[in-house]
Each structure stands twice: as structure tokens, then as C-alpha cells.
PDB file of C-alpha atoms in Angstrom:
ATOM      1  CA  THR A   1       0.114   0.082  -0.045  1.00 87.00           C
ATOM      2  CA  VAL A   2       1.249   3.482  -0.887  1.00 89.00           C
ATOM      3  CA  LEU A   3      -0.293   6.482   0.805  1.00 92.00           C
ATOM      4  CA  ARG A   4       0.560   9.741  -0.900  1.00 91.00           C
ATOM      5  CA  ASN A   5      -1.335  12.914   0.451  1.00 90.00           C
ATOM      6  CA  HIS A   6      -4.903  11.632   0.722  1.00 88.00           C
ATOM      7  CA  THR A   7      -4.694   8.763  -1.876  1.00 90.00           C
ATOM      8  CA  LYS A   8      -4.314   5.198  -1.114  1.00 90.00           C
ATOM      9  CA  GLY A   9      -3.128   2.711  -3.725  1.00 86.00           C
ATOM     10  CA  GLU A  10      -2.879  -1.143  -3.156  1.00 86.00           C
ATOM     11  CA  ILE A  11      -1.289  -3.873  -5.247  1.00 84.00           C
ATOM     12  CA  TRP A  12       0.135  -7.393  -4.421  1.00 83.00           C
ATOM     13  CA  PHE A  13       3.818  -7.324  -4.016  1.00 80.00           C
ATOM     14  CA  GLU A  14       4.535  -9.790  -6.766  1.00 80.00           C
ATOM     15  CA  ASP A  15       2.493  -7.544  -9.306  1.00 82.00           C
ATOM     16  CA  ILE A  16       5.683  -5.188  -9.108  1.00 82.00           C
ATOM     17  CA  TYR A  17       7.796  -7.947 -10.915  1.00 83.00           C
ATOM     18  CA  ASP A  18       4.790  -9.012 -13.343  1.00 86.00           C
ATOM     19  CA  ARG A  19       3.637  -5.747 -14.439  1.00 86.00           C
ATOM     20  CA  PRO A  20       6.309  -2.957 -14.340  1.00 84.00           C
ATOM     21  CA  GLU A  21       3.731  -0.159 -14.654  1.00 85.00           C
ATOM     22  CA  PHE A  22       2.885  -0.879 -10.998  1.00 82.00           C
ATOM     23  CA  ASP A  23       6.477  -0.084 -10.118  1.00 83.00           C
ATOM     24  CA  ILE A  24       6.040   3.696  -9.281  1.00 85.00           C
ATOM     25  CA  ALA A  25       8.583   6.202  -8.137  1.00 86.00           C
ATOM     26  CA  LEU A  26       8.279   7.317  -4.550  1.00 88.00           C
ATOM     27  CA  TYR A  27       8.134  10.739  -3.491  1.00 89.00           C
ATOM     28  CA  ALA A  28       9.166  12.638  -0.271  1.00 91.00           C
ATOM     29  CA  GLY A  29       6.258  12.043   2.310  1.00 91.00           C
ATOM     30  CA  ASP A  30       4.908   8.841   0.604  1.00 91.00           C
ATOM     31  CA  ARG A  31       4.271   6.072   3.205  1.00 92.00           C
ATOM     32  CA  VAL A  32       4.759   2.456   2.138  1.00 90.00           C
ATOM     33  CA  LEU A  33       2.943  -0.189   4.285  1.00 87.00           C
ATOM     34  CA  VAL A  34       3.662  -3.825   3.445  1.00 87.00           C
ATOM     35  CA  GLN A  35       1.142  -6.221   5.078  1.00 85.00           C
ATOM     36  CA  ARG A  36       1.029  -9.829   5.703  1.00 86.00           C
ATOM     37  CA  ASP A  37      -1.957 -11.505   3.921  1.00 85.00           C
ATOM     38  CA  PRO A  38      -4.423 -11.893   6.634  1.00 88.00           C
ATOM     39  CA  ARG A  39      -6.617 -14.420   4.814  1.00 92.00           C
ATOM     40  CA  VAL A  40      -7.107 -17.933   6.416  1.00 94.00           C
ATOM     41  CA  PHE A  41      -9.192 -21.027   5.882  1.00 95.00           C
ATOM     42  CA  THR A  42     -10.060 -23.779   8.300  1.00 95.00           C
ATOM     43  CA  VAL A  43      -9.569 -27.385   7.533  1.00 95.00           C
ATOM     44  CA  LEU A  44     -11.386 -30.103   9.513  1.00 93.00           C
ATOM     45  CA  GLY A  45     -12.002 -33.820   9.409  1.00 89.00           C
ATOM     46  CA  ALA A  46      -9.910 -36.635   7.481  1.00 89.00           C
ATOM     47  CA  THR A  47      -6.832 -34.645   6.434  1.00 89.00           C
ATOM     48  CA  GLY A  48      -3.212 -34.303   7.532  1.00 80.00           C
ATOM     49  CA  LEU A  49      -3.996 -31.317   9.736  1.00 86.00           C
ATOM     50  CA  GLN A  50      -6.861 -29.609  11.724  1.00 89.00           C
ATOM     51  CA  ALA A  51      -6.083 -26.141  11.819  1.00 91.00           C
ATOM     52  CA  ASN A  52      -6.616 -22.425  10.590  1.00 94.00           C
ATOM     53  CA  VAL A  53      -4.222 -22.172   7.702  1.00 94.00           C
ATOM     54  CA  PRO A  54      -3.009 -18.984   5.942  1.00 94.00           C
ATOM     55  CA  PHE A  55      -3.457 -18.883   2.186  1.00 92.00           C
ATOM     56  CA  GLY A  56       0.071 -18.761   1.302  1.00 85.00           C
ATOM     57  CA  MET A  57      -0.754 -17.395  -2.246  1.00 87.00           C
ATOM     58  CA  ARG A  58      -3.106 -14.975  -3.855  1.00 86.00           C
ATOM     59  CA  HIS A  59      -5.567 -17.408  -5.489  1.00 91.00           C
ATOM     60  CA  LEU A  60      -6.111 -20.665  -3.876  1.00 95.00           C
ATOM     61  CA  SER A  61      -8.127 -23.630  -5.168  1.00 96.00           C
ATOM     62  CA  ALA A  62      -9.688 -26.290  -3.115  1.00 95.00           C
ATOM     63  CA  LEU A  63      -7.118 -28.750  -4.445  1.00 95.00           C
ATOM     64  CA  GLN A  64      -4.081 -26.370  -3.323  1.00 95.00           C
ATOM     65  CA  ALA A  65      -5.716 -26.004   0.065  1.00 95.00           C
ATOM     66  CA  LEU A  66      -5.953 -29.727   0.462  1.00 94.00           C
ATOM     67  CA  ALA A  67      -2.295 -30.125  -0.582  1.00 92.00           C
ATOM     68  CA  GLN A  68      -1.091 -27.455   1.937  1.00 93.00           C
ATOM     69  CA  VAL A  69      -2.537 -29.423   4.794  1.00 92.00           C
ATOM     70  CA  GLY A  70      -0.973 -32.631   3.627  1.00 90.00           C
ATOM     71  CA  GLY A  71      -3.911 -33.971   1.545  1.00 90.00           C
ATOM     72  CA  LEU A  72      -6.613 -36.459   2.615  1.00 90.00           C
ATOM     73  CA  ASP A  73      -5.830 -39.009   5.273  1.00 87.00           C
ATOM     74  CA  GLY A  74      -5.737 -42.123   3.010  1.00 81.00           C
ATOM     75  CA  SER A  75      -6.541 -44.625   5.831  1.00 81.00           C
ATOM     76  CA  ILE A  76      -9.763 -42.729   6.840  1.00 84.00           C
ATOM     77  CA  ALA A  77     -10.762 -40.157   4.266  1.00 88.00           C
ATOM     78  CA  ASP A  78     -13.869 -40.547   2.034  1.00 89.00           C
ATOM     79  CA  PRO A  79     -12.743 -38.677  -1.472  1.00 89.00           C
ATOM     80  CA  THR A  80     -16.318 -38.250  -2.191  1.00 90.00           C
ATOM     81  CA  GLY A  81     -17.037 -36.065   0.630  1.00 86.00           C
ATOM     82  CA  LEU A  82     -15.012 -32.962   0.444  1.00 93.00           C
ATOM     83  CA  PHE A  83     -17.294 -30.146   1.761  1.00 94.00           C
ATOM     84  CA  VAL A  84     -16.590 -26.254   1.346  1.00 96.00           C
ATOM     85  CA  ILE A  85     -18.518 -24.588   3.916  1.00 95.00           C
ATOM     86  CA  ARG A  86     -18.967 -20.680   3.193  1.00 95.00           C
ATOM     87  CA  ASN A  87     -20.680 -17.954   4.907  1.00 91.00           C
ATOM     88  CA  VAL A  88     -22.127 -15.337   2.657  1.00 87.00           C
ATOM     89  CA  GLN A  89     -22.771 -11.999   4.040  1.00 80.00           C
ATOM     90  CA  ALA A  90     -26.277 -10.359   3.728  1.00 68.00           C
ATOM     91  CA  LYS A  91     -26.724  -8.162   0.688  1.00 63.00           C
ATOM     92  CA  SER A  92     -24.137  -9.930  -1.361  1.00 59.00           C
ATOM     93  CA  ASP A  93     -24.960 -11.865  -4.558  1.00 55.00           C
ATOM     94  CA  ILE A  94     -25.128 -15.657  -4.584  1.00 56.00           C
ATOM     95  CA  LYS A  95     -23.834 -16.627  -7.870  1.00 56.00           C
ATOM     96  CA  GLY A  96     -25.128 -19.509  -9.535  1.00 52.00           C
ATOM     97  CA  PHE A  97     -28.474 -19.832  -7.687  1.00 53.00           C
ATOM     98  CA  GLY A  98     -30.469 -17.360  -9.635  1.00 54.00           C
ATOM     99  CA  ARG A  99     -30.931 -15.147  -6.678  1.00 56.00           C
ATOM    100  CA  GLY A 100     -29.906 -11.716  -6.321  1.00 55.00           C
ATOM    101  CA  ASN A 101     -29.301  -9.819  -3.311  1.00 56.00           C
ATOM    102  CA  HIS A 102     -30.512 -11.604  -0.038  1.00 55.00           C
ATOM    103  CA  LEU A 103     -31.560 -10.119   3.110  1.00 63.00           C
ATOM    104  CA  SER A 104     -29.709 -12.392   5.698  1.00 74.00           C
ATOM    105  CA  ASP A 105     -26.511 -13.948   6.206  1.00 82.00           C
ATOM    106  CA  LYS A 106     -26.528 -17.500   4.628  1.00 88.00           C
ATOM    107  CA  THR A 107     -24.261 -20.597   4.852  1.00 91.00           C
ATOM    108  CA  ILE A 108     -23.598 -22.353   1.573  1.00 93.00           C
ATOM    109  CA  ILE A 109     -22.120 -25.919   1.546  1.00 94.00           C
ATOM    110  CA  TYR A 110     -20.493 -27.062  -1.702  1.00 95.00           C
ATOM    111  CA  VAL A 111     -19.671 -30.703  -2.144  1.00 94.00           C
ATOM    112  CA  LEU A 112     -16.712 -31.822  -4.258  1.00 94.00           C
ATOM    113  CA  ASP A 113     -16.467 -35.528  -5.110  1.00 94.00           C
ATOM    114  CA  LEU A 114     -12.877 -36.322  -5.878  1.00 92.00           C
ATOM    115  CA  THR A 115     -13.729 -39.673  -7.357  1.00 92.00           C
ATOM    116  CA  ALA A 116     -16.065 -38.193 -10.073  1.00 93.00           C
ATOM    117  CA  PRO A 117     -14.497 -38.171 -13.575  1.00 92.00           C
ATOM    118  CA  THR A 118     -14.279 -34.292 -13.340  1.00 93.00           C
ATOM    119  CA  GLY A 119     -13.844 -34.300  -9.555  1.00 92.00           C
ATOM    120  CA  MET A 120     -10.026 -33.151  -9.716  1.00 93.00           C
ATOM    121  CA  PHE A 121     -10.772 -30.518 -12.149  1.00 95.00           C
ATOM    122  CA  GLU A 122     -13.527 -28.992 -10.182  1.00 95.00           C
ATOM    123  CA  ALA A 123     -11.396 -28.943  -6.990  1.00 95.00           C
ATOM    124  CA  ARG A 124      -8.627 -27.368  -9.058  1.00 95.00           C
ATOM    125  CA  ASP A 125     -10.903 -24.678 -10.485  1.00 96.00           C
ATOM    126  CA  PHE A 126     -12.907 -24.126  -7.033  1.00 96.00           C
ATOM    127  CA  VAL A 127     -11.642 -20.962  -5.719  1.00 96.00           C
ATOM    128  CA  ILE A 128     -11.422 -21.007  -1.618  1.00 96.00           C
ATOM    129  CA  ARG A 129     -12.098 -17.621  -0.003  1.00 95.00           C
ATOM    130  CA  ASP A 130     -11.125 -15.994   3.200  1.00 94.00           C
ATOM    131  CA  GLU A 131     -12.616 -17.998   6.308  1.00 94.00           C
ATOM    132  CA  ASP A 132     -13.962 -20.795   4.245  1.00 96.00           C
ATOM    133  CA  THR A 133     -14.134 -24.264   5.848  1.00 95.00           C
ATOM    134  CA  LEU A 134     -12.884 -27.296   4.154  1.00 95.00           C
ATOM    135  CA  TYR A 135     -14.251 -30.560   5.810  1.00 93.00           C
ATOM    136  CA  VAL A 136     -13.270 -34.023   4.538  1.00 92.00           C
ATOM    137  CA  THR A 137     -15.632 -36.889   5.624  1.00 89.00           C
ATOM    138  CA  LEU A 138     -14.736 -39.998   7.079  1.00 84.00           C
ATOM    139  CA  ALA A 139     -14.971 -43.179   4.909  1.00 79.00           C
ATOM    140  CA  PRO A 140     -17.886 -45.542   5.997  1.00 71.00           C
ATOM    141  CA  PHE A 141     -15.108 -48.259   7.119  1.00 58.00           C
ATOM    142  CA  ALA A 142     -13.326 -45.642   9.150  1.00 56.00           C
ATOM    143  CA  GLN A 143     -16.620 -44.769  10.936  1.00 54.00           C
ATOM    144  CA  TRP A 144     -17.394 -48.298  11.647  1.00 54.00           C
ATOM    145  CA  ASN A 145     -13.828 -48.820  12.911  1.00 60.00           C
ATOM    146  CA  GLN A 146     -14.254 -46.047  15.279  1.00 59.00           C
ATOM    147  CA  VAL A 147     -17.535 -47.432  16.642  1.00 59.00           C
ATOM    148  CA  ILE A 148     -16.021 -50.842  17.049  1.00 64.00           C
ATOM    149  CA  SER A 149     -12.707 -49.505  18.817  1.00 67.00           C
ATOM    150  CA  ALA A 150     -14.773 -47.311  21.250  1.00 65.00           C
ATOM    151  CA  LEU A 151     -16.916 -50.373  22.035  1.00 66.00           C
ATOM    152  CA  THR A 152     -14.008 -52.723  22.382  1.00 66.00           C
ATOM    153  CA  GLY A 153     -11.969 -50.128  24.265  1.00 61.00           C
ATOM    154  CA  THR A 154     -14.830 -49.649  26.732  1.00 52.00           C
ATOM    155  CA  LEU A 155     -15.366 -53.567  26.966  1.00 48.00           C
ATOM    156  CA  GLY A 156     -11.703 -54.125  27.534  1.00 50.00           C
ATOM    157  CA  THR A 157     -11.531 -51.381  30.165  1.00 47.00           C
ATOM    158  CA  ALA A 158     -14.541 -52.977  32.108  1.00 45.00           C
ATOM    159  CA  GLY A 159     -12.844 -56.392  31.868  1.00 48.00           C
ATOM    160  CA  SER A 160      -9.680 -54.924  33.418  1.00 50.00           C
ATOM    161  CA  ILE A 161     -11.514 -53.410  36.141  1.00 48.00           C
ATOM    162  CA  SER A 162     -13.517 -56.501  36.691  1.00 50.00           C
ATOM    163  CA  SER A 163     -10.152 -58.610  37.065  1.00 54.00           C
ATOM    164  CA  LEU A 164      -8.708 -56.050  39.342  1.00 55.00           C
ATOM    165  CA  SER A 165     -11.701 -56.269  41.842  1.00 54.00           C
ATOM    166  CA  GLY A 166     -11.561 -59.984  41.820  1.00 57.00           C
ATOM    167  CA  GLY A 167     -14.827 -60.468  40.087  1.00 53.00           C
TER     168      GLY A 167
END
């Protein structure tokens, strides 16, 4: 950001290299502010990480976001269930739904199926926005294994307590 008198101009740092016309001369009294990109997305579920993650690049696709967190956990993830949860502010346009301005905040959930023939391309082209949440569901067998583990762990603990009490 360059502040000159009462005028403010903003560009991305890398644009100075890509577009020479943005490399302006500075004058006495100009103020230059370099800010860290504050945008983050949240990732949850069957991935390599559960966290708020900085974007790390100007444009971030769902596929790139998954790659940043280590991808899907191959042992428990369901690649048919990649959800992108997005809050849309009131009085903004919801594109693709044939609706114009809406009057209240909305939550929109997009589902990307990475096993579909076009799934990887859709994930590559799906743009992640600031404060989106990516959630990867568990595969059905992983859910079943968790239930069985919880039951056998509980039964095993009950058996151990029973043997300690002499019963």
C-alpha cells in the first residue's frame, strides 16, 4: 500500500515484478505499508491437519488448500465427501443460484467428489475464499472402525476393572 497525500493505492507485492507499470517512483512524504496476507481457511476432518491455515498465495483452489495441509488421510478419508462451507454476508450476490441480493446471512455448502471423472478438475478450479471451511468426511469403514474401537476399548476397560476387583 502506498499512501500519498490523501490517496491510497494497493497492489500485491509480486505484481511489481509481473507488471512494471505498478513499479512507481516514490516521493518525499510517501508512506509504504507492507502487510502480511490476513486471509485464512479452516480445515477439519480426515486430512493431515486440523487448523486455521494461511492462504500462502493470492488465488487458492480447493485442491491447493488440501495439498497445503498434507492432503486426504488415505486410511480414513472419504474422497467423495469434500465439503467447502462458506458464509455469505447479507446483501451479497449468490452466484449460480438465480438469486440476487438476499436479506440475511447464509451458509452455503459445496460438495466436491474427488472420485468423479471431473472431480479433480472441479477441485482445481474451485476458488477458496477467506474464512471458508474445508471438511473431509470419514470413509464408512473408518466410521465403523471408530465405533468398534470405542466399544472394544470400553469392554476391555470394564474387563480390566472386573479382574482387578476379583470379580
